[in-house]
Structure formats: structure tokens, C-alpha cells
Amino acid sequence: MLILLRDRGGLAILFLMPMAMITIMALIQDAPFRDYQELKIPLLLVNNDTSTLGRTIENGLKTSKIFEITQQKQSEAAAKKLVKGGDYEIGIIIPANATELLNAKVNQFVSKKLSAAGLSDSVPATTATVTGDLNLVIFFAPDTKKSFKASVLSTLHQFTSKLETQTLLDYFSKELSKNDNAAPAQTQTKIDDLVGFKEINTVETPQETLQLNSVQHNVPAWTIFGMFFIVISMAGSIIKERDDGSYTRIRTMPGSYVTVMAGKISAYLFICLIQCVLMLLVGIYILPLLGLPTLVIGNNMIAIAIVAISCGLAATGYGILVGTLFSTHQQSSTFGAVSIVILAALGGIWVPVYVMPESMRMLSEISPLYWALSAFHKLFIGGGTVAAILPYVLKLLLFFIFTLSGAFLFNKTKKQ
Amino acid sequence: MSANAAIHVNRLVKTYKGADHPAVDSITFDVPKGAIYGLLGPNGAGKTTTISILCGLLVPTQGDVSVLGLSLKSQLEEIKKRIGVVPQDIALYPTLTAFENLQYIGNMYGLKGKSLKENINKQLEHFGLIENAHKFVGNFSGGMKRRINLIAGILHQPEILFLDEPTVGVDVQSRNVITEYLHEINRAGCTIVYTSHLMEEAENLCSEIAIIDTGTIIASGQPKALIAENNSANLEQLFLKLTGKKLRD
């Protein structure tokens, strides 16, 4: 007991890490446990209609509290690019003449129905010159799940249906008030959708038609998790070398600290890469045997190798830092394991980032596991190129340099 | 500084962070080339701190050190190639065999190929370990580990060998083999700097000694001359006379 109490570092880890874990996991899993109505979905709204319909839809979206709306004047192509790039989950474009089209359609519809009821004389013949379909253009991010799309489309349908009904009723009331002989039963006729939805696909290549299914998400996610778990073994090895004096001997030998660490990094990186290849092979060959979809990794093997190497380097760099900062194997293994679980949770390994609350989505940006997972998703689901993964790869490599520098500086301080 | 000095230490000071007193307090000494130089002292006297600075493991607070004519501050990498270190800990990988441990250490010094293998086998043969060459070090006895630990320090034939209590915890036979070998490499021209608590061993082994206490050198010279000057029967008696009988932490 006394020994345990004297180990302040170990005690701090034992108490603080679970507290951090509880807080972060509760925050992350808050969203999936809530109704979708409580979520704030990032939505790009391009409202080109300055009249009633545009304003009504805009206000409806705002008051729904489902969406986190950003309004921009964008072309269809630019809006599509922003949604495809992951800046927004949904993009909606309201056409410039939407109100005019709606009024013309309502006029035509009411004329048709009243005419059928023998009240054609009471309704002025439509003079509208506006023709064509009234479609709101909608984009979804390529990795959006079908169920999520259906839910969002249903919500949008609710808005527009309400608006259509309201417009029709107003029109009918106005026209019928001119003729007391009108038969109210006519309004029970089925009202066709006057406002339609034109969903534009953001996918451009066959690979992009892939949906984020269990295999496409879990195989890369847990591959990255497994690669990062090498931190525990690596940190343990560094502490053991320090405890048994091997590290002291290494420091008396020629060759800089970086050279010595390079040997260690190469060995562990090799293990990480083998681990990565094996996990991907499981996704391709073993999981289909169990009735699951086959993992599709695309054809860009160079890009996959770049992501795997960058991820492996980030993991080994973190392992060296943990092994350098902590003095006992117990401390390093506890901190290493819990910190990886936290970074994995933040990084979308357990729960996809897009269903997390906004604050957690922002925090996920600091997780190297998120960078690696995003890069794999770009390749496996988005059919991305080396250019598409470059920002994530650079972040992983910077993390590697940062952790290695941290360990180097800590060692240098200890030598003083 | 003597032209014959393998190591020159001038006003060396080392104060650890947060410590009230320096662990090494302005010591000056030369280690002559070809000497077996004993750094002796009670616990906490500053022996290990001094030897750690000479090996480049610690940065001094003040003072100058040159090893083989090279500055410790600016030419440490060159110095590391020419010195060997046998730490007090068994600094070996228990899950590697004796041969693999020595091969790894040889590689770190740039030794490779057939000549390295021959050298390793020769040393293992000399220390009676050839039959255990391909067994895991983790399964070795304390004496066997100490012998491998020594081979690891001399594999690259250093010009100076630093030994921090190389015979602690070993049986008489192993100690005898080790001290015999140290005499042998010394005769071949290797300068040895050695720390120990075993006064009899130091008296027999060292050509020169420095007795350190509370971070300063309180006596230095040839053991026999120092014993005679202080009217002592042996080195242990001299040591107790100079450092006192008070227990040290």
C-alpha cells in the first residue's frame, strides 16, 4: 500500500486517465444515443430565391435546429465540391425562380381541380410563363449512410409538404371565398408534390459508389488502432533498456541518439506494416467468408503504402515519447493504453466522427488516428489520390517529428 | 597537463539539479597512458559521477576534460569510438543469445562480417563461454553475465576502458579471470579506469589510484607509495584512515 501511495505518477494515471476516458467517451457517444433531431448537421445552403419560398425554406431549416447552416452563394459545381470534400454533410441549392415556379404550379393545380369541380369560371386562367420542374438540389457527402440520408430527406420533405399544403390552402381559400358554391370535398383530392428534390450524386468514380459499411469502416479503423497499440510494447522496451543498463551502454557507443532510435523505429515500423497488411487481408479474404462485405481498398497501392508508413511512424514516435517520459513499465503501459483508446475514440475508430457533437468533431482533429483513418477513407471509399491524402500524411509525419523531438529534448534535459 | 596523459581532468565540477552540494567539487587529475587507474571512495563520494562524465553520459557543470587529446565538449563522438565502457549494471539483452548481444554491440562500433564473428568467438573462448554462445543471456549465472558484460566493452579494442565495479557479485573464479584479462589488455597498451569497493582487488590491480571523498580527491598516487607514506598495512587500512569509519549514505 505504501509503495503504491509513493508512486504519485502511477496514482495520477490510475485516477486521471479513467476520468478523462469517461468524460470523452460520454461526450462522443452522446450523439449516437440521442435522436437525430438533436444533432446539428453541417449544411451548406445556397438560396438563390429571394422571395417567399426561399425565405420559408431557409427559416424552416433554421428553426428545425437539426442543421448547422452556413449560407453561401456558390455555383452547383462549387457546392458539390465542398460537400464531397467533407466541409459539409449536406448541400441544398434553392433555384433562383423557385417562388415563381411554385406559384405557377399552385395556380395550375388549383385551376385543374376547381375546373374538375365545375368551378372553372371562378378561377382566372394561369398567365404564368414559368415552366419546368421545381427541384431543390441536394448533395450528400460520399460516406453518408443510406439511413441517415433517408432521415434527412424525410425531414426536408416535411418542411416542403407543409409549405405546399399551406400555399394550396391559402390559394383555395382565396379562390373559394369568391364562390360560396364551391364544394369543400374537392380539397380532399390527393395533392401532388409541387416541390421536388433532385439529389445530385457527389460520387464520380465506381469506387465512390461504395457506402461506408461495417467492413469499410472497421477494418481500416482497427488496423490503425492495432498499429498504435505498438506504443505499449515499444515504450516497455525503452523502459526495460533503461532499467537494465542497456540504454546506458548505448549512450556510451558512437552514433547519435537519432541513429540509435532509427534502428528501433525501423524494427517497429516493419512490425506495424506487417500488421497493417495482415489486417487488410483479413478484410479482403476472411470477412467475406463470414458473410460480411469484402473490403475494397482500390488500386492506389502507393498511396496506401504512404498512409501505412506515415501511420506506423506516428505510432512509433508516440511509443518513444511515452517510453522516454515515464519511468516505470506500469506507468507507461497504463498511460499508453488509455491514451490510445482516448485518441481512438476521438479519431472516429469507434463512432464515426460525423455523428459526434460539434465540440467532439473539432477535438477529433487533434487525433493522429483520425488523420490516418481519414486518409484510408479517402482511398478506400473516396477513391482518392496521393494529393487527396497529402494533408493527413503531412500531419502524421509532423506528429512523428514532434514526438521524437520531445523525447530527444527530454533526454537531453535529463543528461544535464 | 602531462603529454603522457590519456585523460586530463581540470577543475571538474558537477552539481545535480536541486542538490545543495556538488557531487564532484573542482577535481583535477591526469590518468597516464597505459595505467590501470583506480577511482576509489565510499558510497556517494563522486566516483560514478566522475566516470559518467568521462564517458559522456553526464554533462559537467564546470571544468574541462580531454580524453586521448580530444575535448569532451566538442569531440565526444570521436572519443566514444576509442573508449570502451563496462557499466556496473548487466547491460545486456536477456532475450538475445550471448553471440547476438555481442554482434549487436560490435555492429554499433562499426565492426562487421567474418572478423567480428572471429573476434566474438575468440573472446567467448577466452572467458570460457563458447559453449553457451548461442544460449539466451537471461538464463546465464551472475558470473557469466559479468564476463559477457566485460567482452561487450572490449570487443572493439578500445584505447581506454572504463569499468564501474566490474567484479561486483561474482565468484572468486570469475573475478580471477576478469582481473587476469584486465592485466593482459593493459599490457597490450589499453589504459584502464576502474572503480571498486574491493580494496584488495584494487591494490593488486591498479598502478595508480585516486581516493575521492565528498566530491574531492583526498589522496592520489601509486598504491604502495601511498600506503607507505601513511604508515598503513594495506590499501583498506589506508582507505579507512583517510575517509574515516563513519557510515555513508
XYZ file of C-alpha atoms in Angstrom:
665
model
C 0.000 0.000 0.000
C 2.810 2.343 0.995
C 4.673 1.567 -2.221
C 1.525 2.304 -4.217
C 0.945 5.588 -2.373
C 4.516 6.705 -3.021
C 4.086 6.136 -6.763
C 2.475 9.520 -7.408
C 2.853 9.274 -11.176
C 1.199 5.871 -11.219
C -1.609 7.054 -8.979
C -2.210 10.119 -11.110
C -2.536 7.889 -14.159
C -4.835 5.473 -12.355
C -7.232 8.248 -11.376
C -6.908 10.891 -14.055
C -6.901 8.648 -17.121
C -10.214 6.907 -16.362
C -11.740 10.289 -15.570
C -10.588 11.636 -18.916
C -11.810 8.463 -20.583
C -15.284 8.678 -19.015
C -15.646 12.328 -19.991
C -14.519 11.848 -23.566
C -16.434 8.620 -24.194
C -19.608 10.096 -22.714
C -19.280 13.125 -24.961
C -18.553 11.063 -28.053
C -21.297 8.531 -27.522
C -23.779 11.212 -26.585
C -24.736 11.805 -30.199
C -25.485 8.200 -31.215
C -27.620 7.788 -28.109
C -29.680 10.836 -28.979
C -32.372 11.176 -31.599
C -31.179 12.555 -34.916
C -33.437 15.535 -34.208
C -30.934 16.634 -31.598
C -27.980 16.522 -33.905
C -26.567 19.525 -35.662
C -25.781 18.520 -39.180
C -23.428 20.835 -41.078
C -25.460 22.080 -44.040
C -24.485 24.356 -46.900
C -27.470 26.405 -48.077
C -27.295 28.199 -51.409
C -30.512 30.199 -51.505
C -30.825 31.785 -54.938
C -34.519 32.574 -54.435
C -35.068 35.912 -52.715
C -38.847 35.512 -52.499
C -41.308 33.613 -50.282
C -40.291 30.011 -50.951
C -36.582 30.614 -50.460
C -37.194 32.515 -47.235
C -39.672 29.934 -45.947
C -37.339 27.006 -46.549
C -34.458 28.943 -45.054
C -36.479 29.809 -41.937
C -37.799 26.254 -41.717
C -34.272 24.849 -41.789
C -33.134 27.381 -39.200
C -35.986 26.754 -36.788
C -35.694 22.975 -37.164
C -32.496 23.050 -35.047
C -31.356 19.933 -36.898
C -28.910 21.740 -39.104
C -25.942 23.940 -38.546
C -26.495 26.186 -41.545
C -23.841 28.018 -43.495
C -25.192 30.270 -46.237
C -23.014 30.938 -49.235
C -23.546 31.981 -52.820
C -21.959 29.086 -54.671
C -22.325 27.508 -58.068
C -23.698 23.967 -58.179
C -20.228 22.627 -59.003
C -18.563 24.541 -56.154
C -21.207 23.444 -53.655
C -20.799 19.849 -54.769
C -17.036 20.116 -54.287
C -17.457 21.473 -50.738
C -19.817 18.640 -49.759
C -17.687 15.997 -51.415
C -14.599 17.384 -49.668
C -16.238 16.847 -46.285
C -16.748 20.525 -45.399
C -20.497 19.869 -45.167
C -22.570 16.754 -44.718
C -25.399 18.147 -46.880
C -25.691 20.847 -49.541
C -29.021 22.363 -50.644
C -29.485 24.707 -53.586
C -32.783 26.592 -53.925
C -33.159 27.694 -57.559
C -33.488 31.414 -58.374
C -37.071 31.240 -59.664
C -38.370 28.839 -57.040
C -41.243 31.061 -55.774
C -42.372 31.879 -59.286
C -42.392 28.200 -60.189
C -44.301 27.284 -57.045
C -46.954 29.952 -57.648
C -47.351 28.863 -61.266
C -47.684 25.232 -60.198
C -50.202 26.073 -57.479
C -52.180 28.140 -59.934
C -52.192 25.283 -62.452
C -53.107 22.737 -59.792
C -55.960 24.784 -58.331
C -57.307 25.606 -61.786
C -57.266 21.943 -62.673
C -59.048 20.867 -59.524
C -61.653 23.633 -59.495
C -62.252 23.070 -63.155
C -62.882 19.409 -62.443
C -65.364 20.544 -59.785
C -67.171 22.727 -62.291
C -65.856 25.950 -60.878
C -63.554 26.865 -63.712
C -65.181 30.222 -64.247
C -64.224 31.426 -60.827
C -60.530 30.849 -61.360
C -58.554 33.051 -63.664
C -56.637 31.113 -66.292
C -52.956 30.951 -65.434
C -50.895 33.589 -67.047
C -47.621 32.304 -65.667
C -44.929 31.884 -68.239
C -42.699 29.973 -65.872
C -42.478 26.317 -66.756
C -40.400 23.334 -65.699
C -39.942 21.295 -62.537
C -39.316 22.872 -59.196
C -36.478 20.890 -57.700
C -34.329 21.657 -54.725
C -30.859 20.363 -55.481
C -29.387 18.234 -52.694
C -25.896 16.840 -52.248
C -24.809 14.349 -49.648
C -21.222 13.619 -48.616
C -19.990 10.379 -50.278
C -19.685 8.497 -46.986
C -23.185 9.367 -45.759
C -25.107 6.298 -44.685
C -28.355 5.462 -46.528
C -30.395 5.504 -43.333
C -29.030 8.930 -42.468
C -29.878 10.225 -45.970
C -33.415 8.879 -45.690
C -33.860 10.533 -42.336
C -32.657 13.908 -43.598
C -34.720 13.687 -46.810
C -37.776 12.813 -44.773
C -37.251 15.860 -42.576
C -36.843 18.081 -45.630
C -39.992 16.577 -47.164
C -41.855 17.521 -44.017
C -40.865 21.179 -44.477
C -41.775 21.369 -48.113
C -45.016 19.398 -47.721
C -46.130 21.760 -45.023
C -45.277 24.704 -47.207
C -47.041 23.226 -50.238
C -50.155 22.479 -48.248
C -50.165 25.912 -46.720
C -49.759 27.591 -50.121
C -52.506 25.468 -51.665
C -54.897 26.058 -48.819
C -54.276 29.778 -48.990
C -54.919 29.709 -52.720
C -58.044 27.567 -52.414
C -59.408 29.739 -49.618
C -58.786 32.855 -51.646
C -60.483 31.432 -54.740
C -63.326 29.692 -52.917
C -64.154 32.801 -50.946
C -65.104 34.285 -54.320
C -67.622 31.475 -54.857
C -69.708 30.243 -51.952
C -70.963 27.294 -54.053
C -67.625 25.593 -54.052
C -67.590 22.008 -52.924
C -65.178 21.630 -49.979
C -64.794 17.921 -50.736
C -62.583 18.784 -53.686
C -59.713 19.712 -51.410
C -59.536 16.109 -50.289
C -58.073 15.231 -53.674
C -54.525 13.955 -53.367
C -52.128 16.831 -53.678
C -49.132 16.040 -55.850
C -45.707 17.188 -54.734
C -45.181 20.626 -56.166
C -41.696 20.976 -54.753
C -39.437 18.091 -55.636
C -35.957 17.060 -54.575
C -33.246 16.429 -57.075
C -30.486 14.529 -55.339
C -27.183 15.017 -57.104
C -24.639 12.285 -56.553
C -21.278 13.518 -55.346
C -19.588 10.288 -56.402
C -17.713 10.320 -59.678
C -15.807 7.034 -59.802
C -17.128 3.484 -59.358
C -15.235 3.187 -56.060
C -17.018 6.258 -54.783
C -20.326 4.433 -55.044
C -19.214 2.406 -52.022
C -21.096 3.214 -48.884
C -19.404 3.341 -45.501
C -20.353 -0.108 -44.321
C -19.139 -2.018 -41.298
C -16.170 -3.544 -43.117
C -15.090 -0.351 -44.912
C -15.104 1.472 -41.580
C -13.940 -1.152 -39.117
C -11.045 -2.745 -40.987
C -9.021 0.446 -41.523
C -10.165 1.804 -38.138
C -8.991 -1.189 -36.104
C -5.902 -1.609 -38.258
C -4.851 1.877 -37.198
C -5.794 1.123 -33.590
C -3.666 -2.041 -33.689
C -0.741 -0.191 -35.221
C -0.888 2.425 -32.468
C -1.055 -0.257 -29.796
C 2.595 -0.964 -30.580
C 3.213 2.049 -28.305
C 2.865 -0.202 -25.256
C 5.441 -2.715 -26.418
C 7.809 -0.013 -27.636
C 7.586 2.118 -24.506
C 8.069 -1.028 -22.394
C 11.184 -1.942 -24.358
C 12.665 1.545 -23.861
C 11.983 1.461 -20.110
C 13.443 -2.041 -19.823
C 16.598 -0.939 -21.646
C 16.882 1.971 -19.257
C 16.320 -0.235 -16.188
C 18.770 -2.987 -17.114
C 21.522 -0.551 -18.147
C 21.447 -1.365 -21.885
C 20.422 2.205 -22.615
C 23.424 3.477 -20.640
C 25.677 1.281 -22.750
C 24.030 2.507 -25.957
C 24.708 6.099 -24.914
C 28.402 5.358 -24.499
C 28.614 3.993 -28.037
C 29.287 6.015 -31.178
C 26.244 7.209 -33.080
C 23.780 9.896 -32.192
C 20.528 9.444 -30.330
C 18.627 9.711 -33.602
C 20.754 6.960 -35.168
C 20.104 4.627 -32.262
C 16.398 5.405 -32.330
C 16.305 4.974 -36.111
C 17.160 1.286 -35.642
C 14.390 0.903 -33.110
C 11.900 2.809 -35.272
C 12.757 0.703 -38.350
C 12.128 -2.532 -36.471
C 8.802 -1.419 -35.001
C 7.718 0.224 -38.255
C 8.301 -3.094 -40.003
C 6.038 -4.803 -37.447
C 3.381 -2.096 -37.949
C 3.428 -2.585 -41.709
C 3.110 -6.360 -41.452
C 0.242 -5.841 -39.029
C -1.423 -3.450 -41.495
C -1.087 -5.842 -44.447
C -2.464 -8.767 -42.421
C -5.457 -6.759 -41.171
C -6.321 -5.584 -44.682
C -6.029 -9.155 -45.954
C -8.479 -10.244 -43.260
C -10.903 -7.625 -44.584
C -10.454 -8.802 -48.143
C -10.383 -12.580 -47.726
C -11.623 -13.661 -44.282
C -14.575 -11.362 -43.547
C -16.423 -12.253 -46.792
C -16.299 -15.903 -45.684
C -18.302 -14.835 -42.633
C -20.984 -13.245 -44.781
C -19.674 -9.695 -44.493
C -18.943 -7.375 -47.415
C -15.473 -7.567 -48.956
C -13.100 -4.769 -48.070
C -12.448 -2.643 -51.143
C -9.084 -0.905 -50.979
C -8.891 0.437 -54.541
C -5.877 0.312 -56.801
C -3.689 3.072 -55.442
C -1.171 0.874 -53.632
C 1.442 3.619 -53.470
C -0.983 5.902 -51.644
C -1.971 3.071 -49.279
C 1.713 2.380 -48.558
C 2.315 6.085 -47.865
C -0.567 6.197 -45.366
C 0.554 2.943 -43.693
C 4.162 4.139 -43.338
C 3.093 7.559 -42.036
C 0.730 5.943 -39.547
C 3.456 3.498 -38.436
C 5.928 6.340 -37.955
C 3.412 8.337 -35.916
C 2.784 5.277 -33.722
C 6.487 4.551 -33.172
C 7.233 8.217 -32.446
C 4.500 8.206 -29.827
C 5.919 4.967 -28.379
C 9.356 6.550 -27.995
C 7.883 9.625 -26.323
C 5.822 7.565 -23.848
C 8.821 5.312 -23.112
C 11.010 8.344 -22.512
C 8.618 10.339 -20.354
C 7.582 7.566 -17.972
C 9.884 5.870 -15.521
C 8.116 2.532 -14.944
C 6.626 -0.049 -17.269
C 3.377 0.069 -15.291
C 3.008 3.814 -15.809
C 3.841 3.690 -19.489
C 1.544 0.750 -20.249
C -1.402 2.311 -18.393
C -0.915 5.726 -19.955
C -0.116 4.254 -23.365
C -3.193 2.029 -23.461
C -5.660 4.580 -22.128
C -4.308 7.434 -24.240
C -4.624 5.318 -27.385
C -8.183 4.370 -26.500
C -8.994 8.066 -25.987
C -7.285 9.083 -29.232
C -9.109 6.231 -30.994
C -12.447 7.371 -29.632
C -11.734 10.953 -30.641
C -10.453 9.808 -34.001
C -13.664 8.062 -35.011
C -12.444 4.492 -34.592
C -15.478 3.516 -32.509
C -18.067 6.024 -33.606
C -17.805 7.816 -36.972
C -16.786 11.423 -36.470
C -19.747 12.868 -38.385
C -22.252 11.656 -35.784
C -20.287 13.250 -32.941
C -21.295 16.577 -31.376
C -19.654 19.655 -32.873
C -17.207 20.089 -29.966
C -16.024 16.489 -30.320
C -15.724 16.844 -34.083
C -13.365 19.741 -33.517
C -11.389 17.728 -30.960
C -11.115 14.788 -33.327
C -8.887 16.975 -35.492
C -6.101 16.578 -32.921
C -6.082 12.778 -33.032
C -3.432 11.147 -35.228
C -5.750 8.144 -35.510
C -8.333 10.447 -37.112
C -5.767 11.643 -39.663
C -4.841 8.081 -40.544
C -8.476 6.943 -40.711
C -9.477 9.910 -42.862
C -6.618 9.137 -45.244
C -7.670 5.474 -45.513
C -11.307 6.508 -46.046
C -10.231 8.876 -48.817
C -8.546 5.943 -50.536
C -10.984 3.136 -49.737
C -14.282 4.991 -50.089
C -13.472 8.179 -51.929
C -11.123 6.590 -54.493
C -8.675 9.374 -53.594
C -5.233 10.024 -54.978
C -1.910 10.828 -53.284
C -2.880 14.514 -53.438
C -6.089 13.792 -51.504
C -4.258 12.099 -48.622
C -1.341 14.517 -48.506
C -2.737 16.819 -45.761
C -3.292 13.824 -43.467
C 0.093 12.290 -44.267
C 1.820 15.594 -43.516
C 0.042 15.811 -40.165
C 1.120 12.248 -39.285
C 4.727 12.972 -40.235
C 4.707 16.214 -38.252
C 3.361 14.277 -35.260
C 6.242 11.800 -35.657
C 8.817 14.614 -35.747
C 7.143 16.361 -32.804
C 7.130 13.240 -30.595
C 10.703 12.323 -31.496
C 11.889 15.878 -30.793
C 10.033 15.840 -27.475
C 11.764 12.609 -26.451
C 15.147 13.947 -27.597
C 14.764 17.183 -25.626
C 13.587 15.310 -22.524
C 16.633 13.037 -22.673
C 18.936 15.995 -23.178
C 17.476 17.691 -20.097
C 17.994 14.529 -18.036
C 21.657 14.389 -19.109
C 22.151 17.821 -17.516
C 48.531 18.556 -18.414
C 51.133 15.844 -18.909
C 51.962 14.915 -22.509
C 51.709 11.307 -21.378
C 48.139 11.701 -20.104
C 45.391 9.577 -21.630
C 42.834 11.613 -19.672
C 43.215 15.127 -18.332
C 40.640 16.461 -15.896
C 40.836 20.119 -14.879
C 38.699 21.674 -12.107
C 35.757 19.430 -12.846
C 32.508 20.341 -11.086
C 29.181 18.568 -11.253
C 26.160 19.808 -9.329
C 22.891 17.958 -9.850
C 19.683 19.950 -10.168
C 18.216 20.707 -6.749
C 21.322 19.481 -4.874
C 22.820 21.620 -2.074
C 26.387 20.490 -2.669
C 28.284 19.492 -5.789
C 28.708 15.738 -6.309
C 32.123 16.479 -7.794
C 33.824 19.583 -6.471
C 36.608 21.011 -8.605
C 38.748 17.909 -9.040
C 41.904 17.872 -11.138
C 43.844 14.754 -12.128
C 45.620 13.039 -15.026
C 45.371 9.373 -15.993
C 48.700 8.361 -17.567
C 48.635 6.345 -20.782
C 48.951 2.625 -20.071
C 47.885 2.961 -16.424
C 45.305 0.994 -14.502
C 43.810 3.915 -12.639
C 41.581 3.231 -9.654
C 38.940 5.744 -8.585
C 38.186 4.686 -5.028
C 35.895 6.128 -2.450
C 32.982 5.409 -0.123
C 29.355 5.461 -1.279
C 28.295 8.870 -2.614
C 31.888 10.091 -2.889
C 31.548 11.067 -6.569
C 33.242 8.097 -8.303
C 30.354 7.123 -10.575
C 29.576 10.775 -11.355
C 33.205 11.307 -12.407
C 33.336 8.178 -14.557
C 29.923 9.026 -16.096
C 31.237 12.438 -17.130
C 34.404 10.904 -18.620
C 32.231 8.512 -20.701
C 29.960 11.310 -21.928
C 26.905 10.133 -20.000
C 26.689 13.334 -17.952
C 27.441 16.933 -18.839
C 29.763 18.664 -16.337
C 28.652 21.863 -14.646
C 32.130 23.349 -14.926
C 35.664 22.353 -15.853
C 37.468 20.809 -18.800
C 38.069 17.206 -19.714
C 40.190 15.876 -22.540
C 40.316 12.197 -23.437
C 43.101 10.978 -25.731
C 43.800 14.638 -26.502
C 40.220 15.239 -27.622
C 37.837 17.689 -25.979
C 34.909 16.014 -24.247
C 32.706 19.012 -25.059
C 33.299 19.186 -28.800
C 34.677 15.772 -29.826
C 32.540 13.341 -27.858
C 31.580 11.203 -30.866
C 35.267 10.659 -31.763
C 36.046 9.836 -28.116
C 33.202 7.275 -27.981
C 34.771 5.333 -30.855
C 38.051 4.995 -28.949
C 36.824 4.148 -25.457
C 35.070 1.114 -24.014
C 32.645 1.114 -21.087
C 31.724 -1.728 -18.756
C 28.817 -0.429 -16.681
C 28.004 -1.664 -13.211
C 24.613 -2.964 -14.446
C 24.458 -6.056 -16.624
C 23.699 -4.023 -19.717
C 22.708 -6.913 -21.977
C 19.530 -8.065 -23.701
C 18.284 -11.173 -21.854
C 16.209 -12.413 -24.801
C 19.217 -12.391 -27.136
C 21.947 -15.012 -27.076
C 25.463 -14.138 -25.927
C 26.614 -14.130 -29.536
C 23.705 -11.918 -30.692
C 24.314 -9.427 -27.884
C 27.983 -9.117 -28.807
C 27.224 -8.956 -32.520
C 24.798 -6.057 -31.955
C 27.332 -4.184 -29.828
C 30.099 -4.878 -32.366
C 27.902 -3.514 -35.135
C 27.342 -0.314 -33.153
C 31.133 0.193 -33.239
C 31.205 -0.412 -36.988
C 32.541 -3.972 -36.708
C 31.047 -6.391 -39.212
C 31.320 -9.689 -41.015
C 33.764 -12.514 -40.550
C 36.313 -10.573 -38.498
C 33.631 -9.645 -35.962
C 32.431 -13.258 -35.684
C 36.003 -14.477 -35.208
C 36.632 -11.809 -32.584
C 33.451 -12.710 -30.680
C 34.283 -16.423 -30.741
C 37.848 -15.701 -29.591
C 36.632 -13.672 -26.619
C 33.938 -16.208 -25.714
C 36.572 -18.933 -25.843
C 38.910 -16.910 -23.629
C 36.213 -16.370 -20.999
C 35.009 -19.963 -21.091
C 31.674 -19.122 -22.656
C 31.975 -20.584 -26.151
C 29.663 -23.479 -25.365
C 26.997 -21.024 -24.252
C 27.437 -18.674 -27.209
C 24.003 -19.408 -28.615
C 22.087 -19.537 -25.365
C 19.931 -16.702 -24.052
C 21.785 -14.364 -21.698
C 18.707 -14.250 -19.467
C 19.458 -17.843 -18.429
C 23.103 -17.174 -17.510
C 24.520 -17.067 -13.978
C 25.701 -13.748 -12.489
C 29.349 -14.571 -13.205
C 28.646 -15.488 -16.841
C 26.713 -12.254 -17.360
C 29.600 -10.229 -15.862
C 32.028 -11.884 -18.285
C 29.793 -11.126 -21.285
C 29.396 -7.587 -19.953
C 33.182 -7.222 -19.977
C 33.557 -8.664 -23.501
C 30.947 -6.166 -24.729
C 33.197 -3.335 -23.504
C 36.425 -4.564 -25.095
C 35.194 -6.098 -28.362
C 36.294 -3.092 -30.427
C 39.727 -2.980 -28.748
C 39.395 0.441 -27.095
C 42.378 2.602 -26.169
C 40.778 3.405 -22.794
C 38.474 1.064 -20.882
C 36.188 2.388 -18.144
C 34.973 -0.189 -15.632
C 32.438 0.602 -12.931
C 32.750 -2.139 -10.303
C 33.201 -4.925 -12.859
C 33.547 -7.752 -10.357
C 30.684 -6.973 -8.005
C 28.647 -10.063 -7.102
C 30.810 -12.638 -8.898
C 32.577 -15.698 -7.552
C 36.332 -15.889 -6.984
C 36.926 -17.849 -10.196
C 35.125 -15.340 -12.399
C 36.839 -12.448 -10.621
C 40.189 -14.053 -11.202
C 39.507 -14.495 -14.930
C 38.381 -10.881 -15.207
C 41.337 -9.343 -13.364
C 43.801 -11.550 -15.281
C 42.280 -10.379 -18.514
C 42.442 -6.721 -17.464
C 46.189 -7.142 -16.805
C 46.536 -8.780 -20.204
C 44.871 -5.986 -22.202
C 46.698 -3.385 -20.129
C 49.995 -4.968 -21.100
C 48.821 -4.695 -24.709
C 48.503 -0.904 -24.241
C 44.950 -0.321 -23.052
C 44.554 2.341 -20.349
C 42.035 1.276 -17.697
C 39.981 3.489 -15.393
C 38.345 1.444 -12.692
C 36.093 1.941 -9.686
C 35.639 -0.580 -6.899
C 34.826 -1.044 -3.249
C 37.119 -4.092 -3.129
C 40.363 -2.653 -1.762
C 42.397 -5.841 -2.051
C 41.461 -6.189 -5.714
C 42.279 -2.516 -6.342
C 45.629 -2.831 -4.581
C 46.617 -5.771 -6.764
C 45.221 -4.371 -9.996
C 45.897 -0.622 -10.018
C 49.133 1.090 -10.963
C 47.723 4.419 -9.704
C 44.781 5.371 -7.526
C 42.826 8.445 -6.504
C 40.754 8.336 -3.320
C 37.693 10.557 -3.587
C 35.536 11.687 -0.715
C 32.690 14.234 -0.699
C 33.484 15.135 -4.291
C 37.144 15.963 -3.835
C 40.353 13.956 -4.283
C 41.909 13.462 -0.866
C 44.872 11.327 -1.979
C 46.397 10.133 -5.243
C 49.475 8.238 -6.435
C 50.843 4.707 -6.629
C 49.121 2.404 -4.086
C 52.306 1.104 -2.491
C 53.769 4.591 -2.114
C 50.547 5.925 -0.565
C 50.356 3.002 1.862
C 53.947 3.587 2.929
C 53.550 7.361 3.256
C 50.556 6.909 5.549
C 52.082 4.103 7.627
C 49.286 1.723 6.671
C 49.433 -2.042 6.318
C 47.352 -2.171 3.174
C 45.024 -0.173 0.952
C 41.945 -0.940 3.029
C 43.614 0.425 6.169
C 44.763 3.494 4.260
C 41.269 3.985 2.890
C 39.676 3.871 6.319
C 42.363 6.182 7.701
C 41.638 8.789 5.029
C 37.879 8.512 4.745
C 37.027 7.623 8.352
C 34.818 4.932 9.807
C 31.596 6.921 9.726
C 28.855 5.177 7.748
C 27.986 6.780 4.442
C 24.644 7.030 2.632
